[in-house]
Amino acid sequence: MEQVHISRRQLFMLTFLFIVGSAFILLPGPFIAAAKQDAWLIPLWGAVWGILIASLWLYLMRLHPGLSIIQICRSVAGKTVGSVLALLFIWFFLYTSVWITRNISYVQLTLMPRTPLSVFHIMFLLIAYHAVIKGFEGIARMGELIMPLFLLFVMFVVLPLLKEWDWEQFQPVMQLDVWSTIKKTNTFFSFPFLEAVCFTMIIPFVKKKASLPFLAGIGLGGVFLSILIFFIIGIMGISRPSHLLFPIYTLATEVEIARFIEHIEVVLFVVYLGALYIQLSILYYCTVAGLCQLLKINNRAVVGFPFILIISGLALTYTDNIVIDIEWTDKYSFVHSSLYGVFLPILLILLTWLKAYRRKVRGGSK
């Protein structure tokens, strides 16, 4: 396994950016449409779910200290079955990379509609490929640079519009049908929280205890999304953002400071692209490093380059209709991601217990 060291602070920042990267643009509108004035509660219970599932992954990692999820599969399930399980995880990392690459097209749709999608895809994938072959420490340092800028510019969009705040937008309070809302928004449990299973490839790089910064990144990511939706409701109300694909983008277009600072939405999308870069680099790295670990290949550059074409090509197969993309995600995302984020880790834990039990029985019979 690659000899890399990242700090607990870097792990926290990477986790936070991974959780909020696409979600702060894509999720507020559907959440407000589903839960109305109480939509800000959804990220909070999503964060609780994310912390519980992440605790499951951390327990698995403690059972196999220093090993990535790919190495754990081979260790507990044997060469053949373990390789199949490892390939499933690699496929999930690849599939999620494709989804993140596809999210870049929203910038093309909004700001540069005449630019071919493949240009955006290849540009970002080349940057991510360079980061991957140079090592994960560079990605971690980039996260330290992007996170404060991300928070600064999101605040720069929201704070000038607080003069439009209206507490009446939250009336009536606590009229939420919890079970119905969970069914409508169950995609939030998979995106972004179950996708964070990719950090099981990264946690071994943290030499000290990684549990607290990892869980804090997930929890505070959910809190950030909750606060953002709270602000959107207070400023825009319910009806308007529930009919918008990107409410935070619409807010940014309305910011005007001192009558000459305008078009903040461009800056917002630059920050959005920075967060997407972190997400894509992490997933790209996990895909390439996972395949290298499985096949025992040391040269990541050779393995990683073909994925530029693979990911870009798969991203172009998605429909151009964003509404259809969102409907597919609502129906199938939770079930699909649960296989990799919940069921396979539980299976690996059970196999670990079984292997330990057999070892104990054999030791006692001697």
XYZ file of C-alpha atoms in Angstrom:
366
model
C 0.000 0.000 0.000
C 1.195 3.520 -0.791
C 3.125 5.195 2.011
C 1.063 8.332 2.646
C 0.490 10.382 5.759
C -2.364 12.857 6.129
C -3.332 14.705 9.272
C -6.601 14.457 11.150
C -7.390 18.038 10.145
C -6.957 17.171 6.485
C -9.215 14.135 6.871
C -11.898 16.312 8.464
C -11.748 18.887 5.661
C -11.816 16.266 2.936
C -14.797 14.540 4.549
C -16.695 17.819 4.957
C -16.097 18.850 1.336
C -17.041 15.376 0.108
C -20.372 15.540 1.966
C -21.381 19.063 0.919
C -19.654 19.291 -2.474
C -22.557 18.487 -4.811
C -25.280 18.387 -2.180
C -25.410 22.124 -1.436
C -26.334 22.814 -5.075
C -28.539 19.821 -5.891
C -30.492 18.996 -2.708
C -32.143 22.160 -1.282
C -34.807 22.393 -4.007
C -36.085 18.784 -3.757
C -35.962 18.886 0.052
C -38.031 22.058 0.265
C -40.518 20.616 -2.227
C -40.869 17.476 -0.072
C -40.877 18.917 3.462
C -41.863 22.585 2.970
C -40.904 24.857 5.875
C -39.404 21.948 7.866
C -36.986 20.885 5.121
C -33.994 22.080 7.159
C -34.553 19.105 9.498
C -33.806 16.537 6.774
C -29.990 17.049 6.715
C -29.911 16.683 10.502
C -31.414 13.217 10.586
C -29.399 12.387 7.464
C -26.248 13.312 9.394
C -27.284 11.005 12.251
C -27.717 8.194 9.743
C -24.359 9.008 8.161
C -22.575 8.928 11.516
C -24.136 5.561 12.416
C -23.115 3.982 9.106
C -19.644 5.554 9.282
C -19.252 4.030 12.753
C -19.891 0.652 11.138
C -17.102 1.264 8.632
C -14.746 2.445 11.371
C -15.438 -0.700 13.378
C -14.532 -2.788 10.332
C -11.335 -0.785 9.915
C -10.425 -1.326 13.587
C -10.770 -5.069 13.072
C -8.157 -4.794 10.287
C -5.796 -1.938 11.239
C -3.739 -0.499 8.413
C -5.712 -2.228 5.639
C -7.931 -0.625 3.009
C -11.363 -2.015 2.150
C -9.879 -3.777 -0.904
C -7.246 -5.515 1.211
C -9.850 -6.405 3.847
C -11.958 -8.165 1.186
C -9.025 -10.376 0.177
C -8.042 -10.961 3.797
C -11.397 -12.172 5.129
C -13.069 -13.700 2.050
C -10.148 -15.390 0.361
C -8.535 -14.831 -3.012
C -11.475 -15.616 -5.298
C -14.516 -14.388 -3.373
C -12.505 -11.525 -1.902
C -11.469 -10.379 -5.372
C -15.115 -10.346 -6.468
C -16.077 -8.242 -3.434
C -13.138 -5.924 -4.075
C -14.221 -5.479 -7.707
C -17.701 -4.527 -6.502
C -16.246 -1.737 -4.380
C -14.014 -0.585 -7.247
C -17.070 -0.503 -9.519
C -18.911 1.625 -6.956
C -16.022 4.084 -6.767
C -15.958 4.228 -10.571
C -19.730 4.630 -10.868
C -19.741 7.459 -8.316
C -16.860 9.114 -10.189
C -19.033 9.042 -13.300
C -21.911 10.626 -11.378
C -19.693 13.410 -10.023
C -18.290 14.016 -13.502
C -21.838 14.276 -14.792
C -22.593 16.894 -12.121
C -20.033 19.158 -13.780
C -22.475 19.473 -16.685
C -24.726 21.650 -14.517
C -22.103 24.383 -14.841
C -22.184 23.945 -18.606
C -25.987 24.075 -18.591
C -26.120 27.250 -16.502
C -23.072 29.292 -17.504
C -21.586 27.884 -20.730
C -24.366 26.066 -22.649
C -22.533 26.197 -26.008
C -19.414 24.414 -24.724
C -19.380 20.628 -25.392
C -19.758 18.503 -22.268
C -16.737 16.406 -23.147
C -14.525 19.494 -22.787
C -15.581 19.898 -19.148
C -15.194 16.185 -18.479
C -11.728 15.777 -19.993
C -10.462 18.972 -18.344
C -11.503 17.889 -14.867
C -10.440 14.284 -15.310
C -6.973 15.312 -16.486
C -6.545 17.455 -13.368
C -7.798 14.620 -11.155
C -5.508 12.138 -12.958
C -2.500 14.379 -12.303
C -3.450 14.577 -8.618
C -3.799 10.797 -8.416
C -0.399 9.985 -9.911
C 1.297 12.600 -7.719
C -0.095 11.030 -4.542
C -2.944 11.557 -2.129
C -1.082 14.072 0.035
C -1.501 16.673 -2.713
C -5.272 16.116 -2.738
C -5.336 16.531 1.045
C -3.437 19.831 0.870
C -5.800 21.060 -1.832
C -8.710 20.337 0.512
C -7.109 22.624 3.102
C -7.037 25.417 0.516
C -10.545 24.952 -0.865
C -12.537 24.513 2.359
C -12.124 28.066 3.779
C -12.777 29.556 0.337
C -15.880 27.409 0.005
C -17.316 28.567 3.326
C -16.356 32.199 2.658
C -18.072 32.455 -0.715
C -21.224 30.612 0.364
C -21.527 33.140 3.206
C -20.831 35.909 0.687
C -23.931 34.784 -1.234
C -26.265 34.349 1.752
C -25.420 37.191 4.146
C -26.182 40.174 1.854
C -29.710 38.810 1.336
C -30.594 38.528 5.016
C -32.443 41.834 4.676
C -35.138 39.778 2.889
C -35.525 37.466 5.897
C -39.078 36.668 6.981
C -39.810 34.414 9.975
C -43.342 33.906 8.656
C -41.865 31.603 6.026
C -41.498 28.923 8.746
C -45.198 28.903 9.692
C -46.786 26.554 10.644
C -43.972 24.960 12.634
C -43.396 21.200 12.942
C -46.146 20.036 10.590
C -43.814 17.446 9.121
C -45.018 13.929 8.279
C -41.714 12.240 9.126
C -42.300 8.832 7.541
C -43.722 10.247 4.317
C -40.851 12.724 4.069
C -38.242 10.006 4.640
C -39.738 7.981 1.783
C -39.647 11.017 -0.509
C -36.081 11.971 0.410
C -34.421 8.591 1.038
C -31.921 9.406 -1.699
C -30.261 11.712 0.853
C -29.202 8.663 2.883
C -27.236 7.422 -0.114
C -26.125 10.752 -1.572
C -23.815 11.855 -0.103
C -23.510 9.734 3.066
C -23.240 6.166 1.720
C -20.873 7.352 -0.998
C -18.412 8.230 1.766
C -17.584 4.508 2.036
C -14.715 5.427 -0.310
C -12.927 6.853 2.752
C -12.231 3.262 3.803
C -9.437 3.546 1.225
C -8.083 6.707 2.878
C -8.484 6.226 6.638
C -5.372 3.952 6.828
C -3.331 7.010 5.778
C -4.175 8.751 9.077
C -1.579 7.551 11.555
C -3.415 8.790 14.651
C -7.045 8.083 15.552
C -9.177 8.916 12.528
C -12.628 8.274 13.984
C -13.330 11.719 15.436
C -12.344 13.864 12.412
C -14.135 11.504 10.025
C -17.375 11.494 12.023
C -17.086 15.246 12.647
C -16.742 15.887 8.919
C -19.894 13.894 8.227
C -21.865 15.467 11.082
C -20.855 19.061 10.385
C -21.479 18.527 6.679
C -25.087 17.665 7.524
C -25.344 20.667 9.869
C -24.002 22.972 7.131
C -26.633 21.719 4.670
C -29.329 22.197 7.309
C -28.255 25.803 7.961
C -28.089 26.521 4.227
C -31.639 25.233 3.633
C -32.807 27.196 6.691
C -31.429 30.392 5.155
C -32.947 29.640 1.743
C -36.401 29.157 3.288
C -36.092 32.296 5.412
C -35.073 34.407 2.414
C -37.009 32.872 -0.495
C -39.930 31.153 1.205
C -41.248 27.732 0.200
C -43.012 27.980 -3.139
C -40.196 29.566 -5.115
C -37.210 27.340 -4.200
C -39.346 24.167 -4.396
C -39.755 24.854 -8.133
C -36.085 25.639 -8.773
C -33.363 23.150 -9.670
C -30.631 25.250 -8.022
C -32.065 27.659 -5.403
C -28.642 28.736 -4.131
C -27.692 29.704 -7.697
C -30.824 31.842 -8.005
C -29.950 33.509 -4.698
C -26.473 34.283 -6.008
C -27.883 35.970 -9.115
C -29.815 38.376 -6.875
C -26.851 39.524 -4.795
C -25.913 43.148 -5.402
C -23.446 44.941 -3.143
C -22.886 48.690 -3.354
C -24.562 48.666 -6.802
C -21.483 47.389 -8.607
C -20.673 43.918 -7.193
C -22.916 41.608 -9.205
C -22.932 38.180 -10.896
C -21.765 36.455 -7.723
C -23.185 33.240 -9.212
C -20.016 32.885 -11.296
C -17.877 32.933 -8.152
C -20.269 30.480 -6.515
C -19.833 28.006 -9.348
C -16.046 28.386 -9.217
C -16.238 27.305 -5.560
C -18.647 24.535 -6.565
C -16.114 23.287 -9.112
C -13.440 23.300 -6.409
C -15.593 21.098 -4.189
C -16.346 18.802 -7.153
C -12.623 18.558 -7.822
C -12.076 17.236 -4.301
C -14.919 14.717 -4.672
C -13.746 13.545 -8.085
C -10.081 13.327 -7.051
C -10.940 11.209 -4.001
C -13.137 8.826 -5.997
C -10.682 8.675 -8.911
C -7.873 7.899 -6.492
C -9.904 5.177 -4.759
C -10.755 3.582 -8.119
C -7.165 3.558 -9.357
C -5.542 2.672 -6.017
C -8.123 -0.072 -5.412
C -7.401 -1.700 -8.777
C -3.647 -1.386 -8.192
C -3.985 -3.079 -4.790
C -6.150 -5.847 -6.224
C -3.845 -6.586 -9.166
C -0.632 -5.754 -7.235
C 0.422 -3.029 -9.690
C 2.755 -0.285 -8.492
C 2.420 2.164 -11.404
C -0.760 4.206 -10.866
C -0.074 6.328 -13.959
C -0.534 3.378 -16.310
C -3.681 2.161 -14.566
C -5.216 5.595 -14.123
C -4.954 7.039 -17.641
C -7.566 4.780 -19.330
C -10.092 5.815 -16.678
C -10.123 9.322 -18.171
C -11.798 7.931 -21.272
C -13.903 5.391 -19.381
C -15.363 7.895 -16.913
C -15.899 10.573 -19.544
C -17.569 8.123 -21.908
C -19.878 6.740 -19.221
C -20.762 10.265 -18.069
C -21.899 11.141 -21.583
C -24.318 8.198 -21.591
C -26.488 9.902 -18.978
C -29.611 11.529 -20.332
C -29.515 15.255 -21.061
C -32.801 15.624 -19.184
C -31.875 16.589 -15.609
C -35.413 15.868 -14.390
C -35.093 12.242 -15.526
C -31.695 12.012 -13.781
C -33.255 13.265 -10.542
C -36.209 10.849 -10.830
C -33.843 7.891 -11.386
C -31.796 8.941 -8.381
C -34.916 9.212 -6.205
C -36.065 5.708 -7.135
C -32.882 3.646 -7.217
C -29.976 5.489 -5.574
C -30.673 4.382 -1.991
C -31.048 0.680 -2.859
C -27.965 0.705 -5.077
C -25.717 2.512 -2.594
C -26.945 0.453 0.369
C -25.373 -2.654 -1.163
C -21.895 -1.097 -0.976
C -22.277 1.145 2.056
C -24.298 -1.120 4.363
C -24.657 -4.752 3.310
C -21.130 -5.488 2.082
C -19.450 -3.931 5.171
C -21.787 -5.947 7.419
C -20.887 -9.067 5.423
C -17.174 -8.363 5.890
C -17.676 -7.894 9.633
C -19.549 -11.205 9.866
C -16.818 -12.979 7.884
C -14.194 -11.449 10.187
C -16.047 -12.726 13.258
C -16.415 -16.160 11.663
C -12.733 -16.323 10.818
C -11.779 -15.278 14.361
C -14.150 -17.880 15.818
C -12.649 -20.673 13.680
C -9.161 -19.614 14.677
C -10.190 -19.692 18.338
C -11.738 -23.168 17.967
C -8.639 -24.516 16.242
C -6.412 -22.998 18.922
C -8.521 -24.544 21.691
C -8.471 -27.997 20.137
C -4.695 -28.242 20.152
